[in-house]
Tab-separated table of C-alpha atoms (C1' of nucleotides) in Angstrom:
chain	number	residue	atom	x	y	z
A	645	MET	CA	-31.359	24.257	3.867
A	646	SER	CA	-28.325	25.542	5.551
A	647	MET	CA	-28.814	26.262	9.702
A	648	GLU	CA	-26.580	28.279	11.494
A	649	PRO	CA	-22.718	27.426	10.571
A	650	ALA	CA	-21.216	25.467	13.457
A	651	ARG	CA	-19.205	27.095	15.336
A	652	ARG	CA	-15.490	27.824	17.071
A	653	ALA	CA	-16.412	26.976	20.410
A	654	ASP	CA	-18.646	23.740	19.471
A	655	LEU	CA	-15.070	22.664	18.819
A	656	GLU	CA	-13.653	24.081	22.106
A	657	HIS	CA	-16.542	22.569	24.221
A	658	GLU	CA	-16.155	19.314	23.124
A	659	LEU	CA	-12.208	19.157	23.283
A	660	ARG	CA	-12.065	20.361	26.822
A	661	ALA	CA	-15.255	17.934	27.666
A	662	ARG	CA	-13.767	14.813	26.093
A	663	GLY	CA	-9.608	15.778	27.760
A	664	TYR	CA	-8.293	16.598	24.544
A	665	ARG	CA	-6.386	19.799	24.297
A	666	VAL	CA	-7.428	23.002	22.356
A	667	THR	CA	-4.583	23.079	19.676
A	668	SER	CA	-4.251	25.356	16.349
A	669	THR	CA	-4.267	22.880	14.079
A	670	ARG	CA	-7.854	21.878	15.593
A	671	ARG	CA	-8.772	24.682	15.119
A	672	ALA	CA	-7.484	25.036	11.377
A	673	VAL	CA	-9.278	22.234	10.442
A	674	TRP	CA	-12.398	22.886	12.240
A	675	ASP	CA	-11.957	26.550	10.405
A	676	VAL	CA	-12.010	24.994	6.702
A	677	LEU	CA	-14.643	22.512	7.355
A	678	ARG	CA	-17.434	24.661	9.113
A	679	PHE	CA	-16.673	27.250	6.659
A	680	ALA	CA	-16.566	25.056	3.405
A	681	HIS	CA	-19.732	24.547	0.977
A	682	ARG	CA	-19.048	21.161	0.267
A	683	HIS	CA	-17.866	18.091	1.098
A	684	LEU	CA	-14.011	18.331	1.703
A	685	THR	CA	-11.455	16.052	1.483
A	686	ALA	CA	-8.112	15.472	3.713
A	687	TYR	CA	-6.180	16.849	0.993
A	688	GLU	CA	-8.634	19.565	0.128
A	689	ILE	CA	-8.463	20.464	3.543
A	690	VAL	CA	-4.431	20.874	3.624
A	691	ALA	CA	-4.827	23.194	0.612
A	692	ARG	CA	-7.181	25.213	2.739
A	693	THR	CA	-5.138	25.862	5.406
A	694	ASP	CA	-2.318	26.420	3.385
A	695	ALA	CA	-4.388	29.044	1.246
A	696	ALA	CA	-5.507	30.376	4.902
A	697	GLY	CA	-1.193	30.854	6.176
A	698	ARG	CA	-1.222	28.148	8.346
A	699	ARG	CA	-0.066	24.902	6.671
A	700	VAL	CA	-1.721	21.685	8.658
A	701	ASP	CA	0.531	18.235	7.828
A	702	LEU	CA	-1.767	15.967	5.884
A	703	ALA	CA	-0.994	13.250	8.556
A	704	SER	CA	-2.316	15.526	11.712
A	705	VAL	CA	-5.283	16.348	9.297
A	706	TYR	CA	-6.213	12.872	9.071
A	707	ARG	CA	-5.273	12.507	12.632
A	708	THR	CA	-7.811	15.652	13.410
A	709	LEU	CA	-10.665	14.534	11.388
A	710	ASP	CA	-11.131	11.473	12.935
A	711	LEU	CA	-11.356	13.128	16.056
A	712	LEU	CA	-13.763	15.368	14.802
A	713	GLU	CA	-15.580	12.047	14.037
A	714	ASP	CA	-15.395	10.347	16.842
A	715	LEU	CA	-16.687	13.895	19.095
A	716	GLY	CA	-19.154	14.195	16.803
A	717	LEU	CA	-18.819	16.905	14.869
A	718	ALA	CA	-17.843	15.538	11.192
A	719	ARG	CA	-19.669	13.122	9.131
A	720	ARG	CA	-16.719	11.123	6.508
A	721	SER	CA	-18.375	10.078	3.896
A	722	ARG	CA	-16.930	8.250	0.104
A	723	LEU	CA	-18.737	9.828	-2.885
A	724	LEU	CA	-19.159	7.730	-5.659
A	725	ARG	CA	-16.962	9.370	-7.602
A	726	SER	CA	-13.438	9.771	-5.211
A	727	GLU	CA	-11.481	7.343	-4.242
A	728	ALA	CA	-10.850	9.428	-1.277
A	729	ASP	CA	-12.701	10.130	1.583
A	730	SER	CA	-14.535	13.486	2.337
A	731	TRP	CA	-15.621	15.608	5.458
A	732	GLU	CA	-18.436	17.465	6.446
A	733	VAL	CA	-20.101	19.389	9.436
A	734	ALA	CA	-21.925	16.909	11.127
A	735	HIS	CA	-25.873	17.101	10.768
A	736	ALA	CA	-28.221	16.000	13.468
A	737	ASP	CA	-30.159	14.797	10.242
A	738	GLU	CA	-30.040	11.112	8.667
A	739	HIS	CA	-29.585	11.962	4.933
A	740	PHE	CA	-27.756	10.583	2.022
A	741	HIS	CA	-25.403	12.505	-0.598
A	742	MET	CA	-27.398	12.730	-4.433
A	743	GLU	CA	-24.151	13.546	-6.383
A	744	CYS	CA	-24.708	15.507	-10.128
A	745	ILE	CA	-22.306	14.043	-12.356
A	746	HIS	CA	-22.260	16.553	-14.319
A	747	CYS	CA	-21.560	20.034	-12.049
A	748	GLY	CA	-20.698	17.845	-9.264
A	749	ASP	CA	-22.650	19.977	-6.595
A	750	VAL	CA	-23.533	17.035	-4.118
A	751	ASP	CA	-26.838	17.154	-3.078
A	752	HIS	CA	-28.150	16.551	0.661
A	753	HIS	CA	-30.992	14.326	1.050
A	754	VAL	CA	-32.649	14.102	4.295
A	755	GLY	CA	-36.011	11.869	4.643
A	756	ALA	CA	-37.234	8.742	5.540
A	757	LEU	CA	-35.825	6.474	2.995
A	758	VAL	CA	-32.631	5.336	4.657
A	759	ALA	CA	-35.492	4.324	8.303
A	760	VAL	CA	-37.848	2.517	4.986
A	761	ILE	CA	-34.794	0.125	4.310
A	762	GLU	CA	-33.798	-0.699	7.453
A	763	ASP	CA	-37.733	-1.248	8.329
A	764	HIS	CA	-38.306	-3.013	5.568
A	765	LEU	CA	-35.360	-5.578	5.743
A	766	GLY	CA	-36.114	-6.112	9.693
A	767	LYS	CA	-39.583	-6.755	8.662
A	768	ASP	CA	-38.786	-8.902	5.917
A	769	HIS	CA	-36.002	-10.912	6.319
A	770	GLY	CA	-35.331	-10.439	10.238
A	771	PHE	CA	-31.877	-8.585	9.253
A	772	ASP	CA	-31.117	-7.009	12.287
A	773	VAL	CA	-29.418	-3.673	10.751
A	774	TYR	CA	-26.649	-1.384	11.995
A	775	GLU	CA	-25.481	0.253	9.291
A	776	VAL	CA	-26.877	1.642	5.613
A	777	GLU	CA	-24.955	3.419	3.006
A	778	LEU	CA	-26.897	4.632	0.046
A	779	ARG	CA	-25.615	6.342	-2.335
A	780	VAL	CA	-26.504	8.353	-5.646
A	781	ALA	CA	-25.444	9.679	-8.917
A	782	GLY	CA	-27.113	10.856	-11.309
A	783	ARG	CA	-28.346	14.528	-12.804
A	784	CYS	CA	-29.517	16.880	-10.856
A	785	ALA	CA	-32.466	19.391	-12.030
A	786	THR	CA	-30.618	21.938	-12.684
A	787	CYS	CA	-28.016	20.096	-14.984
A	788	ARG	CA	-30.676	17.900	-16.557
A	789	GLU	CA	-31.152	18.440	-20.549
A	790	PRO	CA	-33.058	21.246	-20.890
A	791	ARG	CA	-36.055	20.109	-22.803
A	792	ALA	CA	-39.247	21.638	-22.010
A	793	SER	CA	-37.975	25.181	-20.505
A	794	GLY	CA	-36.204	28.086	-21.889
A	795	ARG	CA	-32.370	28.743	-20.364
A	796	ARG	CA	-29.506	27.330	-22.090
A	797	ALA	CA	-25.973	27.022	-19.679
B	728	MET	CA	-31.875	-19.647	-5.503
B	729	SER	CA	-29.097	-20.612	-7.008
B	730	MET	CA	-29.599	-20.700	-10.631
B	731	GLU	CA	-27.401	-22.735	-12.981
B	732	PRO	CA	-24.357	-22.198	-13.156
B	733	ALA	CA	-21.934	-20.232	-15.214
B	734	ARG	CA	-20.320	-21.732	-18.156
B	735	ARG	CA	-16.892	-21.516	-19.264
B	736	ALA	CA	-18.436	-21.267	-22.661
B	737	ASP	CA	-20.128	-18.002	-21.543
B	738	LEU	CA	-16.617	-16.821	-21.722
B	739	GLU	CA	-15.105	-17.937	-25.014
B	740	HIS	CA	-18.289	-16.416	-25.854
B	741	GLU	CA	-18.436	-13.534	-25.160
B	742	LEU	CA	-14.853	-13.022	-25.541
B	743	ARG	CA	-14.695	-14.118	-29.600
B	744	ALA	CA	-17.910	-11.854	-29.946
B	745	ARG	CA	-16.007	-8.853	-29.067
B	746	GLY	CA	-12.544	-10.033	-30.759
B	747	TYR	CA	-10.218	-10.920	-27.477
B	748	ARG	CA	-8.571	-13.611	-27.324
B	749	VAL	CA	-9.245	-16.904	-25.552
B	750	THR	CA	-5.929	-17.689	-22.999
B	751	SER	CA	-5.276	-19.324	-19.276
B	752	THR	CA	-5.402	-16.847	-17.576
B	753	ARG	CA	-8.953	-16.144	-18.533
B	754	ARG	CA	-10.928	-19.538	-18.047
B	755	ALA	CA	-8.649	-19.724	-14.720
B	756	VAL	CA	-9.772	-16.147	-13.524
B	757	TRP	CA	-13.745	-17.052	-15.034
B	758	ASP	CA	-13.427	-20.562	-13.110
B	759	VAL	CA	-11.572	-19.815	-9.644
B	760	LEU	CA	-14.878	-17.251	-9.738
B	761	ARG	CA	-18.233	-18.916	-11.351
B	762	PHE	CA	-17.476	-21.810	-8.441
B	763	ALA	CA	-16.946	-19.609	-5.950
B	764	HIS	CA	-19.973	-19.022	-2.798
B	765	ARG	CA	-19.162	-15.664	-2.294
B	766	HIS	CA	-17.359	-12.817	-2.963
B	767	LEU	CA	-14.028	-12.635	-4.292
B	768	THR	CA	-12.043	-9.968	-3.839
B	769	ALA	CA	-8.369	-10.112	-5.989
B	770	TYR	CA	-6.451	-11.043	-3.785
B	771	GLU	CA	-8.298	-14.340	-2.650
B	772	ILE	CA	-9.241	-15.194	-6.925
B	773	VAL	CA	-4.682	-15.250	-7.157
B	774	ALA	CA	-4.672	-17.386	-4.067
B	775	ARG	CA	-7.015	-20.103	-5.525
B	776	THR	CA	-5.860	-19.993	-8.539
B	777	ASP	CA	-2.746	-21.019	-6.722
B	778	ALA	CA	-4.562	-23.378	-4.822
B	779	ALA	CA	-5.673	-24.730	-8.514
B	780	GLY	CA	-2.216	-25.492	-9.705
B	781	ARG	CA	-2.387	-22.461	-12.343
B	782	ARG	CA	-0.724	-19.220	-10.837
B	783	VAL	CA	-2.137	-16.468	-12.119
B	784	ASP	CA	0.216	-12.803	-11.489
B	785	LEU	CA	-2.314	-9.758	-9.394
B	786	ALA	CA	-1.882	-7.767	-11.921
B	787	SER	CA	-3.598	-10.254	-14.651
B	788	VAL	CA	-6.491	-10.932	-12.197
B	789	TYR	CA	-6.952	-7.141	-12.100
B	790	ARG	CA	-6.892	-6.614	-15.607
B	791	THR	CA	-8.926	-9.945	-16.072
B	792	LEU	CA	-11.446	-8.610	-14.021
B	793	ASP	CA	-12.150	-5.156	-15.836
B	794	LEU	CA	-12.641	-7.399	-18.851
B	795	LEU	CA	-15.076	-9.842	-17.318
B	796	GLU	CA	-17.210	-6.012	-15.723
B	797	ASP	CA	-17.114	-4.708	-19.108
B	798	LEU	CA	-18.200	-8.010	-20.923
B	799	GLY	CA	-21.348	-8.087	-18.490
B	800	LEU	CA	-19.377	-10.991	-17.160
B	801	ALA	CA	-18.753	-10.032	-13.801
B	802	ARG	CA	-19.725	-7.735	-11.323
B	803	ARG	CA	-17.789	-5.277	-8.795
B	804	SER	CA	-18.926	-4.164	-5.625
B	805	ARG	CA	-17.444	-2.955	-2.856
B	806	LEU	CA	-18.485	-4.419	0.698
B	807	LEU	CA	-18.918	-2.289	3.837
B	808	ARG	CA	-16.495	-3.991	6.121
B	809	SER	CA	-13.428	-4.296	3.247
B	810	GLU	CA	-11.472	-2.146	1.939
B	811	ALA	CA	-10.445	-3.629	-1.184
B	812	ASP	CA	-13.377	-4.673	-4.411
B	813	SER	CA	-15.293	-8.024	-4.347
B	814	TRP	CA	-16.386	-9.819	-7.852
B	815	GLU	CA	-19.077	-12.086	-8.796
B	816	VAL	CA	-20.291	-13.565	-11.389
B	817	ALA	CA	-22.972	-11.000	-12.608
B	818	HIS	CA	-26.725	-11.898	-11.724
B	819	ALA	CA	-29.496	-10.613	-14.966
B	820	ASP	CA	-30.970	-9.096	-11.513
B	821	GLU	CA	-30.830	-5.645	-9.629
B	822	HIS	CA	-29.759	-6.750	-6.163
B	823	PHE	CA	-27.985	-5.677	-3.158
B	824	HIS	CA	-26.210	-6.580	-0.653
B	825	MET	CA	-26.383	-7.226	3.123
B	826	GLU	CA	-23.526	-7.702	5.011
B	827	CYS	CA	-23.785	-10.166	8.424
B	828	ILE	CA	-20.984	-9.084	10.837
B	829	HIS	CA	-21.070	-12.055	12.746
B	830	CYS	CA	-21.390	-14.625	9.725
B	831	GLY	CA	-19.517	-13.035	7.170
B	832	ASP	CA	-22.008	-13.976	4.897
B	833	VAL	CA	-23.233	-11.542	2.125
B	834	ASP	CA	-26.842	-11.716	0.837
B	835	HIS	CA	-28.085	-10.787	-2.505
B	836	HIS	CA	-30.981	-9.072	-2.186
B	837	VAL	CA	-33.424	-8.731	-5.170
B	838	GLY	CA	-36.446	-6.359	-5.083
B	839	ALA	CA	-37.639	-3.154	-6.148
B	840	LEU	CA	-35.714	-1.447	-3.518
B	841	VAL	CA	-33.542	0.119	-5.380
B	842	ALA	CA	-36.246	0.834	-8.241
B	843	VAL	CA	-38.378	2.289	-5.344
B	844	ILE	CA	-35.240	4.647	-4.677
B	845	GLU	CA	-34.840	5.920	-8.523
B	846	ASP	CA	-38.628	6.624	-8.864
B	847	HIS	CA	-38.346	8.381	-5.576
B	848	LEU	CA	-35.976	10.804	-6.191
B	849	GLY	CA	-36.311	11.458	-9.845
B	850	LYS	CA	-40.190	12.622	-9.126
B	851	ASP	CA	-39.504	14.662	-6.331
B	852	HIS	CA	-36.741	15.949	-7.021
B	853	GLY	CA	-35.503	16.526	-10.769
B	854	PHE	CA	-33.071	13.875	-10.380
B	855	ASP	CA	-32.320	12.018	-13.211
B	856	VAL	CA	-30.310	8.573	-11.356
B	857	TYR	CA	-27.361	7.073	-13.130
B	858	GLU	CA	-26.181	5.291	-10.047
B	859	VAL	CA	-27.870	3.565	-6.418
B	860	GLU	CA	-25.632	1.961	-4.261
B	861	LEU	CA	-26.829	0.336	-1.560
B	862	ARG	CA	-24.823	-1.586	0.765
B	863	VAL	CA	-25.924	-2.993	4.283
B	864	ALA	CA	-24.354	-4.425	7.102
B	865	GLY	CA	-25.802	-5.752	10.504
B	866	ARG	CA	-26.905	-9.495	11.827
B	867	CYS	CA	-28.667	-12.472	9.590
B	868	ALA	CA	-31.699	-13.886	11.284
B	869	THR	CA	-29.463	-17.060	11.703
B	870	CYS	CA	-26.628	-14.710	13.379
B	871	ARG	CA	-29.480	-12.879	15.536
B	872	GLU	CA	-29.315	-13.635	19.469
B	873	PRO	CA	-31.563	-16.340	19.801
B	874	ARG	CA	-34.761	-14.740	22.167
B	875	ALA	CA	-37.597	-16.797	21.236
B	876	SER	CA	-36.467	-20.119	20.078
B	877	GLY	CA	-34.253	-22.761	21.792
B	878	ARG	CA	-31.569	-24.100	19.814
B	879	ARG	CA	-27.789	-22.191	20.199
B	880	ALA	CA	-24.844	-22.247	18.053
C	856	DC	C1'	6.815	20.216	33.234
C	857	DT	C1'	4.965	16.633	31.577
C	858	DA	C1'	1.840	14.382	28.484
C	859	DC	C1'	-0.323	15.407	24.860
C	860	DC	C1'	0.037	16.661	20.274
C	861	DT	C1'	2.358	17.660	15.477
C	862	DG	C1'	5.368	17.728	11.704
C	863	DC	C1'	8.522	15.385	9.024
C	864	DA	C1'	9.417	10.593	6.659
C	865	DA	C1'	8.989	6.332	5.666
C	866	DA	C1'	5.528	2.067	5.511
C	867	DG	C1'	1.103	0.161	4.430
C	868	DG	C1'	-2.973	-1.609	1.447
C	869	DG	C1'	-5.096	-1.852	-2.877
C	870	DT	C1'	-4.655	-1.036	-7.669
C	871	DT	C1'	-2.235	0.546	-12.001
C	872	DT	C1'	1.020	0.722	-15.245
C	873	DG	C1'	5.817	0.242	-18.592
C	874	DC	C1'	7.893	-3.063	-20.692
C	875	DA	C1'	9.827	-7.248	-23.146
C	876	DG	C1'	9.195	-11.320	-23.334
C	877	DG	C1'	5.440	-15.196	-24.606
C	878	DG	C1'	1.686	-17.246	-27.224
C	879	DC	C1'	-2.900	-17.221	-29.120
C	880	DA	C1'	-5.080	-16.340	-33.791
D	987	DT	C1'	3.572	-14.472	-38.412
D	988	DG	C1'	1.965	-10.382	-35.862
D	989	DC	C1'	-0.293	-8.105	-32.351
D	990	DC	C1'	-2.173	-9.181	-27.639
D	991	DC	C1'	-1.756	-10.538	-23.488
D	992	DT	C1'	1.642	-11.550	-19.739
D	993	DG	C1'	4.454	-11.796	-15.721
D	994	DC	C1'	7.270	-8.743	-12.865
D	995	DA	C1'	8.167	-4.688	-10.812
D	996	DA	C1'	7.911	-0.274	-9.849
D	997	DA	C1'	5.002	3.262	-9.917
D	998	DC	C1'	0.453	5.387	-7.556
D	999	DC	C1'	-3.497	6.987	-4.110
D	1000	DC	C1'	-5.140	7.510	-0.257
D	1001	DT	C1'	-3.649	6.221	4.731
D	1002	DT	C1'	-1.985	4.982	9.081
D	1003	DT	C1'	2.012	4.940	11.941
D	1004	DG	C1'	7.246	6.035	14.156
D	1005	DC	C1'	9.775	8.767	16.420
D	1006	DA	C1'	11.978	13.092	18.335
D	1007	DG	C1'	11.136	17.621	18.772
D	1008	DG	C1'	7.087	21.595	20.569
D	1009	DT	C1'	3.507	23.085	23.307
D	1010	DA	C1'	-1.177	23.194	26.172
D	1011	DG	C1'	-2.306	22.947	30.426
DNA sequence: CTACCTGCAAAGGGTTTGCAGGGCA
DNA sequence: TGCCCTGCAAACCCTTTGCAGGTAG
């Protein structure tokens, strides 16, 4: 499930490759993002840099995230339950998110679903698809009312 | 494609049924919405009430739209290309939107796609789906590069 | 050394809210 | 008449931008 973690060197490599400077601000944001176990908003990233003793300004976080997205290192997504954009380390796989409205977990669903949708629209509607966004909210298996099985949380 | 238009009486009926007052502000917003041939933002609704000689405040438009949604008369959606929520008269059919990035048209795609997605997630992942949001942007058939067929715009 | 980057503060877009007066029932 | 609804203005949240000083290369 969790592939090997993104490395600090990934950032430095991409920055240098495109002529950007390697700065402590960019490292701080990247470190927060690559060690996070969930999606983070810009504001949450600031909180975590604070906690790590390296305060980064919110504006710089936004600028850095835009850059990381451009470098292919970060991915932005807008979850159903949040007004703010959320960020995660970019995966190679096409995937969409299933948000549990009970525990708040966000599952990554990797699959052909998006490709199937594109295909269907292209064939049946002559629609040339550039972008598909699929977002799902509900209850994850763990949080469903425990009917058949015993244990309660 | 276009079913019979929503009626002014629909609004009055739903309002009275739930104990809300029938006001000229609510009629004005509803009239704009039911005669629109596309999705409208709150701001656009204000512009149209202005044009119709019945100015409605933006705040009231927002309050009215929330109410219309609650009454099941209007449906909110966030299109891919817009920061603002868009509104349309609620249809009975489950559908999603295909936005053409060239002409700006928003097609309503009615079909089983959303149901298929729900089903798939429920069966394969034990995920109890409450909400699915599917948004697609691309080029509609009309706006695709005219290769095989002759005519140019 | 110098162009790029950063923090700070202010502005910006969309939406919500508090309040006092106005109009539906 | 009484309470709901409205317009107005201000506040709110998230994000972007202008600017002057700091720092990587």
